[in-house]
Coordinates of C-alpha atoms and ligand atoms in Angstrom, one line a residue:
Chain A
M1 CA -2.6 6.3 -25.4
N2 CA 1.0 7.3 -26.3
L3 CA 3.4 8.2 -23.5
T4 CA 6.8 9.6 -24.5
V5 CA 9.2 8.7 -21.7
N6 CA 12.7 10.1 -21.9
G7 CA 12.4 10.5 -25.7
I8 CA 10.9 7.1 -26.5
T9 CA 7.2 6.8 -27.3
H10 CA 5.3 3.8 -25.9
G11 CA 1.8 2.8 -26.9
V12 CA -0.1 1.6 -23.8
D13 CA -3.7 0.5 -24.0
G14 CA -6.4 0.0 -21.4
R15 CA -4.4 1.7 -18.6
E16 CA -5.8 5.2 -18.8
L17 CA -7.2 5.1 -15.3
A18 CA -4.2 3.5 -13.7
T19 CA -1.8 6.0 -12.1
L20 CA 1.1 7.2 -14.3
L21 CA 3.4 5.9 -11.6
D22 CA 2.1 2.3 -12.0
V23 CA 2.2 2.5 -15.8
L24 CA 5.7 3.8 -15.8
R25 CA 7.0 1.2 -13.3
E26 CA 4.9 -1.8 -14.3
D27 CA 4.0 -1.4 -17.9
I28 CA 6.9 0.5 -19.3
G29 CA 9.6 -0.8 -16.8
V30 CA 11.0 2.6 -15.9
T31 CA 11.6 2.3 -12.1
G32 CA 13.3 5.6 -11.3
P33 CA 10.0 7.1 -9.9
K34 CA 9.4 5.4 -6.5
A35 CA 6.2 4.6 -4.7
G36 CA 6.7 6.1 -1.3
C37 CA 3.0 6.6 -0.4
H38 CA 0.7 6.4 -3.4
Q39 CA -1.2 9.3 -2.0
G40 CA 0.6 12.5 -2.9
G41 CA 2.4 12.9 0.4
C42 CA 6.1 12.2 -0.2
G43 CA 7.2 13.3 -3.7
A44 CA 9.3 10.2 -4.4
C45 CA 7.2 9.5 -7.5
T46 CA 7.7 13.0 -9.0
V47 CA 8.3 13.1 -12.8
L48 CA 8.3 15.9 -15.3
V49 CA 5.3 16.1 -17.6
D50 CA 6.1 18.6 -20.4
G51 CA 8.8 20.0 -18.1
E52 CA 6.5 20.5 -15.0
P53 CA 7.0 18.4 -11.9
R54 CA 4.0 16.1 -11.2
R55 CA 3.3 13.5 -8.6
S56 CA 2.8 10.5 -10.9
C57 CA 0.9 8.6 -8.1
L58 CA -1.9 11.1 -8.4
L59 CA -2.0 11.4 -12.1
P60 CA -4.2 9.1 -14.2
A61 CA -2.0 7.9 -17.0
G62 CA -4.5 8.9 -19.6
Y63 CA -4.0 12.5 -18.5
A64 CA -0.4 12.2 -19.7
D65 CA -1.4 10.9 -23.2
G66 CA 0.7 12.7 -25.8
T67 CA 3.0 14.5 -23.3
E68 CA 6.7 14.3 -22.9
I69 CA 7.6 12.7 -19.6
T70 CA 11.1 12.9 -18.1
T71 CA 12.2 10.6 -15.3
V72 CA 15.5 10.4 -13.5
E73 CA 16.7 8.0 -16.2
G74 CA 16.3 10.8 -18.7
L75 CA 18.4 13.4 -16.8
G76 CA 21.8 11.9 -17.6
T77 CA 23.8 8.7 -17.6
P78 CA 26.6 7.6 -15.3
E79 CA 29.0 8.7 -18.1
K80 CA 27.4 12.0 -18.6
L81 CA 25.6 13.2 -15.5
A82 CA 23.4 16.3 -15.6
P83 CA 24.5 19.2 -13.4
I84 CA 21.9 18.5 -10.8
Q85 CA 23.0 14.8 -10.6
Q86 CA 26.6 15.9 -10.2
A87 CA 25.6 18.3 -7.5
F88 CA 23.8 15.6 -5.5
V89 CA 26.8 13.3 -5.7
H90 CA 29.3 16.0 -4.8
H91 CA 27.2 17.4 -1.9
Y92 CA 26.3 13.9 -0.5
A93 CA 22.7 14.7 -1.0
A94 CA 21.5 11.1 -1.5
Q95 CA 21.7 8.7 1.5
C96 CA 19.4 5.8 0.9
G97 CA 18.5 7.3 -2.5
F98 CA 14.8 6.6 -2.3
C99 CA 13.6 10.2 -2.4
T100 CA 16.4 11.3 -4.7
S101 CA 14.9 11.0 -8.1
G102 CA 11.8 13.0 -7.1
M103 CA 14.0 15.6 -5.3
M104 CA 16.3 16.0 -8.4
L105 CA 13.4 16.3 -10.9
A106 CA 11.7 19.0 -8.8
A107 CA 15.1 20.8 -8.5
H108 CA 15.8 20.4 -12.1
A109 CA 12.5 22.1 -13.0
Y110 CA 13.2 24.8 -10.5
I111 CA 16.5 25.7 -12.0
D112 CA 15.1 25.4 -15.5
R113 CA 12.6 28.1 -14.6
G114 CA 15.5 30.4 -13.6
G115 CA 15.6 29.5 -9.9
T116 CA 18.5 30.9 -7.9
D117 CA 20.6 29.6 -5.0
D118 CA 18.3 31.3 -2.5
H119 CA 17.7 28.8 0.3
D120 CA 14.1 29.9 1.0
A121 CA 13.1 29.7 -2.6
I122 CA 14.7 26.2 -2.9
Q123 CA 12.8 25.1 0.2
Q124 CA 9.6 26.4 -1.4
A125 CA 10.3 24.5 -4.7
L126 CA 11.0 21.2 -2.8
G127 CA 8.0 21.6 -0.5
G128 CA 6.3 18.3 0.1
H129 CA 9.3 16.3 -0.9
V130 CA 10.1 14.1 2.1
C131 CA 13.5 12.7 2.9
R132 CA 13.7 10.6 6.0
C133 CA 17.5 10.2 6.0
T134 CA 17.9 13.7 7.4
G135 CA 19.4 15.0 4.2
Y136 CA 17.7 18.3 3.8
S137 CA 20.6 20.7 4.4
K138 CA 22.8 18.7 2.0
I139 CA 20.0 18.6 -0.5
I140 CA 19.4 22.3 -0.4
D141 CA 23.2 22.9 -0.7
A142 CA 23.3 20.7 -3.7
V143 CA 20.4 22.5 -5.4
A144 CA 21.9 25.9 -4.6
A145 CA 25.3 24.8 -6.1
A146 CA 23.6 23.6 -9.3
A147 CA 21.5 26.8 -9.5
R148 CA 24.7 28.8 -9.3
G149 CA 26.3 26.8 -12.1
D150 CA 29.1 25.5 -9.9
S151 CA 31.4 22.8 -11.4
F152 CA 31.8 19.6 -9.4
D153 CA 34.8 17.4 -8.7
L154 CA 33.3 14.0 -8.3
T155 CA 36.4 12.4 -6.9
T156 CA 35.7 14.2 -3.6
T157 CA 32.7 15.7 -1.7
A158 CA 31.8 19.2 -0.6
V159 CA 32.4 20.5 2.9
G160 CA 29.0 21.2 4.3
K161 CA 28.0 24.1 6.6
Y162 CA 28.1 21.8 9.6
T163 CA 31.3 20.0 8.7
T164 CA 34.2 21.0 10.9
M165 CA 36.5 18.1 9.8
A166 CA 39.4 19.4 7.8
T167 CA 39.4 18.5 4.1
G168 CA 42.4 16.9 2.6
G169 CA 43.7 13.5 3.4
G170 CA 43.9 11.2 0.4
E171 CA 47.7 11.0 0.8
Chain B
M9 CA 46.1 6.9 4.7
K10 CA 43.7 6.9 1.8
V11 CA 40.4 7.1 3.6
V12 CA 40.7 8.4 7.2
G13 CA 40.3 12.2 7.0
A14 CA 39.6 12.1 3.3
R15 CA 36.4 13.2 1.7
I16 CA 35.5 10.2 -0.4
P17 CA 32.4 10.1 -2.7
R18 CA 29.7 7.5 -1.9
Y19 CA 30.3 4.2 -3.6
D20 CA 26.6 4.2 -4.6
G21 CA 26.2 7.9 -5.3
V22 CA 26.2 7.7 -9.1
A23 CA 23.7 4.8 -9.1
H24 CA 21.4 6.7 -6.8
V25 CA 21.3 9.9 -8.9
T26 CA 20.8 8.0 -12.2
G27 CA 17.9 5.8 -11.0
R28 CA 20.0 2.7 -11.4
T29 CA 20.0 1.5 -7.8
T30 CA 17.8 -1.5 -7.6
Y31 CA 15.4 -1.5 -4.6
V32 CA 13.2 -4.5 -3.9
D33 CA 10.2 -2.8 -5.5
D34 CA 12.2 -2.5 -8.7
V35 CA 12.8 -6.2 -9.1
S36 CA 10.4 -7.3 -11.8
V37 CA 9.5 -11.0 -12.2
P38 CA 6.9 -12.0 -14.9
G39 CA 3.8 -13.7 -13.5
T40 CA 4.1 -12.1 -10.1
L41 CA 1.0 -12.2 -7.8
W42 CA 0.3 -9.4 -5.3
A43 CA -0.2 -10.1 -1.7
K44 CA -2.6 -8.3 0.7
A45 CA -3.2 -8.9 4.4
L46 CA -6.4 -9.1 6.4
R47 CA -5.4 -7.2 9.5
S48 CA -7.1 -6.8 12.9
P49 CA -9.3 -3.7 13.1
H50 CA -9.3 -4.1 16.9
H51 CA -6.6 -3.4 19.5
H52 CA -7.4 -6.5 21.4
A53 CA -10.0 -9.1 20.6
G54 CA -10.7 -12.8 20.5
I55 CA -11.2 -14.3 17.0
T56 CA -14.5 -16.2 17.1
T57 CA -14.7 -17.2 13.4
L58 CA -12.5 -17.2 10.4
D59 CA -13.7 -18.3 6.9
T60 CA -11.7 -17.7 3.8
S61 CA -13.7 -19.8 1.4
K62 CA -15.4 -16.9 -0.4
A63 CA -12.1 -15.2 -1.0
E64 CA -10.5 -18.5 -2.2
A65 CA -13.3 -19.0 -4.7
M66 CA -12.9 -15.5 -6.3
P67 CA -11.5 -15.5 -9.9
G68 CA -7.9 -14.4 -10.0
V69 CA -7.2 -15.4 -6.4
R70 CA -4.4 -17.9 -6.3
G71 CA -3.9 -18.6 -2.6
V72 CA -5.0 -17.6 0.9
I73 CA -3.1 -18.5 4.0
T74 CA -4.0 -18.4 7.7
W75 CA -2.3 -19.7 10.8
K76 CA -3.2 -23.3 9.7
D77 CA -0.7 -23.0 6.9
V78 CA 2.3 -22.1 9.0
P79 CA 4.5 -25.1 9.9
L80 CA 5.9 -23.5 13.0
L81 CA 3.4 -20.8 14.0
E82 CA 5.4 -19.2 16.9
Y83 CA 9.0 -18.3 16.4
G84 CA 10.4 -15.4 18.4
H85 CA 13.0 -12.9 17.1
L86 CA 15.2 -14.0 20.0
S87 CA 14.4 -17.7 19.7
A88 CA 17.8 -18.5 18.4
L89 CA 19.2 -17.3 21.8
G90 CA 16.9 -19.8 23.6
I91 CA 14.2 -17.3 24.5
P92 CA 10.7 -18.7 24.3
A93 CA 8.5 -17.4 21.4
D94 CA 5.2 -15.6 22.0
E95 CA 4.1 -14.2 18.7
P96 CA 2.2 -16.2 16.0
L97 CA 3.1 -15.4 12.4
L98 CA -0.6 -15.1 11.7
A99 CA -3.1 -14.6 14.5
K100 CA -4.9 -17.8 15.7
D101 CA -7.5 -17.2 18.4
E102 CA -6.6 -13.7 19.6
V103 CA -5.4 -10.4 18.2
R104 CA -3.3 -8.1 20.5
Y105 CA -2.7 -5.1 18.4
R106 CA -4.6 -3.2 15.7
G107 CA -3.2 -4.2 12.3
Q108 CA -2.0 -7.7 13.4
P109 CA -2.1 -9.9 10.4
I110 CA -4.7 -12.7 10.4
A111 CA -4.7 -13.9 6.8
L112 CA -2.9 -13.2 3.6
V113 CA -4.2 -13.4 0.0
A114 CA -2.3 -13.7 -3.3
A115 CA -4.1 -12.6 -6.4
E116 CA -3.4 -11.5 -10.0
S117 CA -3.5 -7.8 -9.1
E118 CA -3.2 -5.6 -6.1
E119 CA -6.8 -4.5 -6.4
L120 CA -8.1 -8.0 -6.7
A121 CA -6.1 -9.0 -3.6
A122 CA -7.6 -6.2 -1.7
E123 CA -11.1 -7.3 -2.8
A124 CA -10.4 -10.8 -1.7
V125 CA -9.3 -9.6 1.7
D126 CA -12.6 -7.9 2.1
A127 CA -14.4 -11.2 1.3
I128 CA -12.8 -13.0 4.2
E129 CA -15.3 -13.6 7.0
V130 CA -14.0 -13.0 10.4
G131 CA -15.7 -12.5 13.8
F132 CA -14.3 -10.8 16.8
E133 CA -15.1 -10.5 20.5
E134 CA -13.5 -7.3 21.7
R135 CA -11.4 -7.3 24.9
P136 CA -10.1 -4.4 27.0
A137 CA -7.0 -2.8 25.6
L138 CA -4.1 -1.1 27.2
F139 CA -1.9 1.6 25.6
D140 CA 0.0 3.1 28.5
V141 CA 3.1 1.2 29.8
R142 CA 2.7 2.5 33.3
E143 CA -0.9 1.4 33.5
A144 CA -0.1 -2.0 32.0
F145 CA 2.5 -2.5 34.8
D146 CA 0.0 -2.3 37.6
S147 CA -0.8 -5.7 39.0
D148 CA -4.5 -5.2 38.7
A149 CA -4.4 -4.1 35.0
P150 CA -6.3 -6.3 32.5
K151 CA -4.1 -9.0 31.2
V152 CA -3.1 -8.4 27.6
H153 CA -0.5 -11.1 27.0
Q154 CA -0.5 -14.8 27.6
W155 CA 2.6 -14.5 29.8
G156 CA 1.0 -11.8 32.0
N157 CA 1.9 -8.1 31.4
W158 CA 5.6 -8.5 32.3
Y159 CA 8.1 -10.4 30.2
P160 CA 9.1 -13.2 32.5
H161 CA 12.1 -14.9 30.8
F162 CA 15.2 -13.0 31.8
E163 CA 18.1 -15.1 33.0
G164 CA 17.1 -17.3 35.9
E165 CA 13.5 -16.9 34.9
M166 CA 13.5 -13.4 36.5
D167 CA 10.7 -11.1 35.5
R168 CA 13.1 -8.1 35.4
R169 CA 16.5 -7.0 34.5
Q170 CA 18.2 -5.8 37.7
I171 CA 21.5 -4.3 38.6
R172 CA 22.8 -3.8 42.1
K173 CA 26.2 -2.2 42.6
G174 CA 27.9 -0.7 45.6
D175 CA 26.0 0.3 48.7
I176 CA 22.9 2.2 47.6
E177 CA 21.4 2.6 51.1
R178 CA 24.6 4.3 52.3
A179 CA 24.7 6.6 49.3
F180 CA 21.2 7.8 49.9
D181 CA 21.8 8.1 53.7
E182 CA 24.9 10.3 53.0
A183 CA 23.3 12.4 50.3
D184 CA 22.8 16.2 50.9
T185 CA 19.9 16.2 48.4
I186 CA 17.9 13.6 46.6
V187 CA 16.6 14.7 43.2
Q188 CA 13.8 12.7 41.5
G189 CA 12.3 12.8 38.1
V190 CA 10.0 10.8 35.7
Y191 CA 10.8 10.7 32.0
R192 CA 8.5 9.3 29.3
P193 CA 9.7 9.5 25.7
A194 CA 6.9 8.5 23.2
A195 CA 6.8 6.0 20.4
I196 CA 8.3 7.1 17.1
E197 CA 7.6 5.6 13.7
H198 CA 10.7 5.1 11.6
A199 CA 8.8 6.2 8.5
P200 CA 11.2 5.1 5.8
I201 CA 10.2 6.4 2.4
E202 CA 10.4 2.8 1.1
T203 CA 7.6 0.9 2.9
Q204 CA 8.1 -2.8 3.9
V205 CA 8.4 -4.9 0.7
C206 CA 9.5 -8.2 -0.5
Q207 CA 9.4 -10.3 -3.6
V208 CA 9.7 -14.1 -3.5
V209 CA 10.3 -16.3 -6.5
P210 CA 10.0 -20.1 -6.7
E211 CA 13.0 -21.6 -8.5
A212 CA 13.0 -24.7 -10.7
N213 CA 15.3 -26.4 -8.2
G214 CA 12.8 -26.1 -5.4
R215 CA 14.4 -23.2 -3.7
L216 CA 12.8 -19.9 -2.9
T217 CA 14.6 -16.7 -3.8
I218 CA 13.7 -13.9 -1.4
Y219 CA 14.3 -10.3 -2.4
S220 CA 14.2 -8.4 0.9
C221 CA 14.5 -4.9 2.1
T222 CA 15.7 -6.2 5.5
Q223 CA 18.5 -4.6 7.4
A224 CA 19.4 -8.0 8.8
L225 CA 19.8 -10.5 5.9
Y226 CA 21.0 -13.6 7.7
F227 CA 18.8 -13.0 10.6
S228 CA 15.7 -12.9 8.4
L229 CA 16.9 -16.1 6.6
G230 CA 16.9 -17.9 9.9
V231 CA 13.5 -16.6 10.9
V232 CA 11.9 -17.7 7.6
A233 CA 13.6 -21.1 7.7
A234 CA 12.3 -21.7 11.2
H235 CA 8.7 -20.8 10.5
L236 CA 8.7 -22.8 7.3
Q237 CA 10.7 -25.7 9.0
V238 CA 13.0 -26.0 6.0
P239 CA 16.8 -26.2 5.9
L240 CA 18.6 -23.0 5.1
N241 CA 19.7 -24.3 1.7
R242 CA 16.1 -24.2 0.5
L243 CA 16.3 -20.4 0.7
K244 CA 18.3 -17.8 -1.1
I245 CA 17.9 -14.3 0.3
V246 CA 19.0 -11.3 -1.8
G247 CA 19.5 -8.0 0.0
G248 CA 20.5 -4.8 -1.5
T249 CA 19.8 -1.2 -1.0
T250 CA 17.3 -0.5 1.7
G251 CA 15.2 2.6 1.1
G252 CA 15.6 3.8 4.7
G253 CA 15.4 1.5 7.7
F254 CA 16.7 3.2 10.8
G255 CA 16.2 0.0 12.8
G256 CA 12.6 -0.7 11.7
K257 CA 13.7 -3.1 9.1
V258 CA 15.5 -5.4 11.5
D259 CA 12.3 -7.3 12.3
T260 CA 11.3 -9.8 9.7
A261 CA 8.0 -8.3 8.6
T262 CA 7.0 -9.7 5.2
E263 CA 9.3 -12.4 4.0
T264 CA 7.9 -15.4 5.8
M265 CA 4.3 -14.8 4.9
A266 CA 5.2 -14.2 1.2
C267 CA 7.1 -17.5 1.1
L268 CA 4.1 -19.3 2.4
L269 CA 1.9 -17.8 -0.3
V270 CA 4.5 -18.8 -2.9
L271 CA 4.4 -22.4 -1.7
K272 CA 0.6 -22.3 -1.9
A273 CA 0.3 -20.7 -5.3
N274 CA 3.5 -21.8 -6.9
R275 CA 3.9 -18.4 -8.4
P276 CA 6.2 -15.4 -7.6
V277 CA 4.6 -13.1 -5.0
K278 CA 5.2 -9.5 -4.1
W279 CA 4.0 -7.9 -0.9
R280 CA 4.4 -4.1 -0.6
W281 CA 2.9 -2.4 2.4
T282 CA 0.9 0.8 1.8
R283 CA 1.9 3.9 3.6
E284 CA -1.1 3.5 5.8
E285 CA 0.1 0.0 6.8
E286 CA 3.6 1.3 7.4
F287 CA 2.2 3.8 9.9
L288 CA -0.5 1.5 11.4
C289 CA 1.4 -1.7 12.0
S290 CA 5.1 -1.6 11.2
S291 CA 7.0 -1.6 14.5
T292 CA 8.0 1.6 16.1
R293 CA 10.5 2.9 18.6
A294 CA 9.2 2.0 22.1
P295 CA 7.6 4.4 24.5
W296 CA 9.5 4.3 27.8
H297 CA 8.6 5.1 31.4
M298 CA 11.7 5.9 33.5
E299 CA 11.8 7.0 37.2
L300 CA 15.1 8.3 38.5
A301 CA 16.2 9.2 42.0
T302 CA 19.7 10.6 42.5
A303 CA 21.7 10.9 45.7
M304 CA 23.7 14.1 45.4
T305 CA 26.3 16.0 47.5
K306 CA 25.8 19.7 47.6
D307 CA 29.0 20.3 45.6
G308 CA 27.7 18.1 42.7
W309 CA 29.0 14.5 43.2
I310 CA 26.6 11.8 42.3
L311 CA 26.8 9.3 45.1
G312 CA 24.1 6.9 43.9
Q313 CA 21.2 6.4 41.6
K314 CA 18.0 4.4 41.8
M315 CA 16.1 3.7 38.6
L316 CA 12.9 2.0 37.5
T317 CA 12.5 1.5 33.8
L318 CA 9.4 0.2 32.0
H319 CA 10.0 -0.6 28.4
D320 CA 6.9 -0.8 26.3
A321 CA 7.2 -3.9 24.1
G322 CA 3.9 -3.4 22.5
A323 CA 1.9 -6.6 22.0
Y324 CA 4.8 -9.1 21.7
A325 CA 8.4 -9.4 23.0
R326 CA 10.3 -9.4 19.7
F327 CA 13.7 -7.7 20.5
S328 CA 12.5 -5.8 23.6
P329 CA 14.4 -7.9 26.2
Y330 CA 17.6 -7.2 24.3
G331 CA 16.8 -3.5 24.1
L332 CA 16.1 -3.4 27.8
T333 CA 19.4 -5.2 28.5
K334 CA 21.4 -2.7 26.5
H335 CA 19.4 0.1 28.3
S336 CA 20.4 -1.3 31.7
F337 CA 24.1 -1.5 30.8
H338 CA 24.0 2.2 29.8
H339 CA 21.7 3.5 32.4
T340 CA 24.2 5.8 34.1
G341 CA 24.7 7.6 30.8
A342 CA 28.2 9.0 30.3
Y343 CA 28.8 9.3 34.0
S344 CA 30.5 7.3 36.7
I345 CA 28.1 6.4 39.5
P346 CA 29.4 3.9 42.1
N347 CA 26.1 2.9 43.9
L348 CA 23.3 1.7 41.8
H349 CA 19.9 0.1 42.1
F350 CA 18.2 -0.6 38.8
D351 CA 15.1 -2.5 38.0
G352 CA 13.9 -2.7 34.4
Y353 CA 10.8 -4.4 33.1
V354 CA 9.6 -5.3 29.6
V355 CA 5.9 -4.6 29.7
F356 CA 3.2 -5.7 27.2
T357 CA 0.5 -3.3 26.0
N358 CA -1.8 -3.4 23.0
R359 CA 0.4 -1.1 20.9
T360 CA 2.2 -2.2 17.7
P361 CA 5.2 -4.3 18.8
T362 CA 8.2 -2.0 19.2
T363 CA 11.7 -2.5 18.0
A364 CA 15.2 -1.1 17.4
M365 CA 15.7 2.5 16.3
R366 CA 19.0 4.3 16.1
G367 CA 20.7 3.4 19.5
F368 CA 18.2 0.7 20.6
G369 CA 17.5 1.1 24.3
V370 CA 20.1 3.7 24.8
T371 CA 18.6 6.9 23.4
S372 CA 15.8 6.7 26.0
V373 CA 18.2 6.6 28.9
S374 CA 20.4 9.3 27.5
F375 CA 17.3 11.5 27.3
A376 CA 16.4 10.7 30.9
V377 CA 19.8 11.0 32.4
E378 CA 20.7 14.3 30.6
T379 CA 17.4 15.9 31.3
H380 CA 17.7 14.8 34.9
L381 CA 21.3 16.1 35.3
S382 CA 20.3 19.5 34.1
R383 CA 17.5 19.4 36.7
V384 CA 20.0 18.4 39.3
A385 CA 22.4 21.2 38.4
K386 CA 19.5 23.7 38.6
E387 CA 18.4 22.5 42.0
L388 CA 21.9 22.6 43.4
G389 CA 22.7 25.9 41.7
L390 CA 25.7 24.4 39.8
D391 CA 26.9 24.8 36.3
P392 CA 25.3 22.1 34.1
I393 CA 28.5 21.4 32.2
E394 CA 30.8 21.4 35.2
I395 CA 28.6 19.0 37.1
R396 CA 28.7 16.6 34.1
M397 CA 32.5 16.9 33.7
R398 CA 33.1 16.3 37.4
N399 CA 31.1 13.0 37.3
A400 CA 32.2 12.1 33.7
N401 CA 33.5 8.6 33.0
R402 CA 37.3 8.3 33.3
I403 CA 39.8 5.7 32.1
G404 CA 39.3 2.8 34.5
D405 CA 35.8 3.7 35.7
T406 CA 33.4 0.9 35.5
S407 CA 30.1 0.7 33.8
P408 CA 26.9 -0.5 35.5
N409 CA 27.7 -4.1 34.4
G410 CA 31.3 -3.9 35.6
V411 CA 33.2 -3.2 32.3
A412 CA 36.1 -0.8 32.8
Y413 CA 36.2 2.0 30.2
T414 CA 39.5 2.2 28.3
D415 CA 39.0 5.6 26.5
P416 CA 35.7 7.3 27.4
S417 CA 35.1 10.5 25.5
T418 CA 32.7 12.3 27.9
I419 CA 35.2 15.0 28.9
D420 CA 36.4 15.7 25.3
T421 CA 32.8 15.9 24.2
L422 CA 31.7 18.3 26.9
Q423 CA 34.7 20.6 26.2
A424 CA 33.8 20.7 22.6
I425 CA 30.1 21.5 23.5
A426 CA 31.2 24.3 25.8
D427 CA 33.4 25.6 23.0
A428 CA 30.6 25.4 20.4
I429 CA 28.1 27.2 22.5
G430 CA 30.5 29.8 23.9
H431 CA 30.2 28.5 27.5
E432 CA 33.1 29.7 29.7
L433 CA 34.8 26.9 31.7
P434 CA 37.1 27.4 34.6
A435 CA 40.8 26.7 33.8
D436 CA 40.9 23.3 35.5
Y437 CA 37.9 22.1 33.5
R438 CA 39.4 23.4 30.3
T439 CA 42.5 21.3 30.7
M440 CA 40.7 18.2 32.2
T441 CA 41.4 14.9 30.5
N442 CA 40.0 11.4 30.8
E443 CA 43.1 10.2 32.6
P444 CA 42.3 8.0 35.7
R445 CA 40.9 9.9 38.7
A446 CA 43.3 11.2 41.3
G447 CA 43.4 13.9 44.0
E448 CA 40.4 16.0 44.4
L449 CA 38.6 14.2 41.6
L450 CA 38.9 10.9 43.4
P451 CA 36.7 11.4 46.4
E452 CA 36.4 8.5 48.8
H453 CA 33.0 7.3 47.3
L454 CA 34.6 6.7 43.9
V455 CA 37.6 4.7 45.0
A456 CA 35.9 1.3 44.5
Q457 CA 34.5 2.5 41.2
V458 CA 37.8 2.2 39.5
G459 CA 38.4 -1.2 37.8
S460 CA 41.1 -2.7 35.7
T461 CA 41.3 -2.0 32.0
E462 CA 43.6 -5.0 31.5
G463 CA 42.2 -7.5 29.0
H464 CA 40.1 -5.0 27.1
Ligands
FES522 S1 4.3 8.2 -4.1 FE1 3.5 9.9 -5.0 S2 3.8 11.4 -3.5 FE2 4.4 9.6 -2.5
FES523 S1 18.0 9.7 1.0 FE1 16.7 8.3 2.1 S2 14.8 9.2 2.0 FE2 16.1 10.7 1.2

């Protein structure tokens, strides 16, 4: 089978029945998608298959034969971050970072489909993505900001809804 | 100042959002074998037979370990402090919690390792199991631990952590009201999104390199070296970003057993727990049983407090004696109580061994004390915030273990809370500070409670 991952096509044989997650991580060496549960429950393994968010731990790799797969590595580089990546940095939406790539890919697809900054709609789009570091409000703020098309100053971080500490400092 | 008060971006933020942060599971070493554990299906049982020969003979299986392969089978998480060990790395003749590891297999693939685990022959003889800390505390409860059901090794070989302060009998004699309550917070699984995982690599120079998701790198290094009975310079431990820990990755869960498999197979080994294993047998926050009795005056002074705490260690002690000790030092919460009678026990049950989680030993007592104080305020018909402020710790007040506070923040915090929830405070409470007690706020019963802050 042929898997095109972030624009590069890989021929992988004999692994059609392995999960796409294992093939990406172990055969192709793309480790952005994480194994949080291997049973569809956490969203850490989410990748885009032809633009649609999919839990790669539930998908037989053969099912993705001939598709275009996007992982977090394909969103942007440290030098040229995609808007959703900038939003996550600026809004402090990644703590340990283990859920982050799945969260961002689901958010990226949501915004691509014309998603707005409506918090309920964002919650719906990120349903089933688990973050254990208590990051949900910051994650939702980040997705809303990216959906609005905000621009982000990465030398500082956003003031959240529950932040009362004055901004400033740095002098 | 560059940092205080400034909003600085995370040092690892860009790596997190580009997928470049390396977690243990992302470390890839050619020729790595997968590990899987045979775990106890019973909460409490004797092991009658254990035969790994069929598993060892399977093609693709490169090593199987049992208790016989561990140079030092029992080493406790607090052994370095001189506390006796109670937990075998791999179960020998008894299992005391469901999911306790009995044997470990290393094989060419994860699936093969799982099949080999199924091929291990093991016999059990089930024994009665206890899951409630209060029941396990009863003297006629079935015995679930080789030391009895109470941890017996506090200082002076006492079977409890006790605090006596002031004159508790007098406080209870002089009280207008005694308010009692029982508080029982349950176990909580940390549930990090990254399950327990390690990768161990044998190096050409004879060392083992351990990639670990631990929260306590050097602590784990000591634990591994002790079980393996090797000097520290045989081990190199590589930490990094933990995919969530919350206290649950303080225990050394995987590293030692993976090292033993590496020594057996002479190949790199990875052991990554499944989500099911994480829920089934990774350590949890402890369940607690706390009984409180508070001697109150009718105008809201706390004259004294009696407390009995049972800390559920689960099947083995691990860090529980330490957690209970912290608990005892904090058992008055944020309040100044001059007369105390505290008895705390670490109690064994057949639950998964418990461990640290965000404020080890202290969150339980905060829950109990705060819930209790609200109950006290209700019974006395007093304002719940004012009663807290009146009894709040002040500069110079002493903690249960006799440490004088230098800058306690109880009053500031309560004022901020009142503000945030729109709760009107009387003028003298609005302007109250943590300055040492005087006048009306230094009633006779609190005079001896003030210590010296010198030397802190
Ligand atoms: S690893 Fe796929 S949903 Fe959790
Ligand atoms: S940032 Fe740790 S799980 Fe989400």
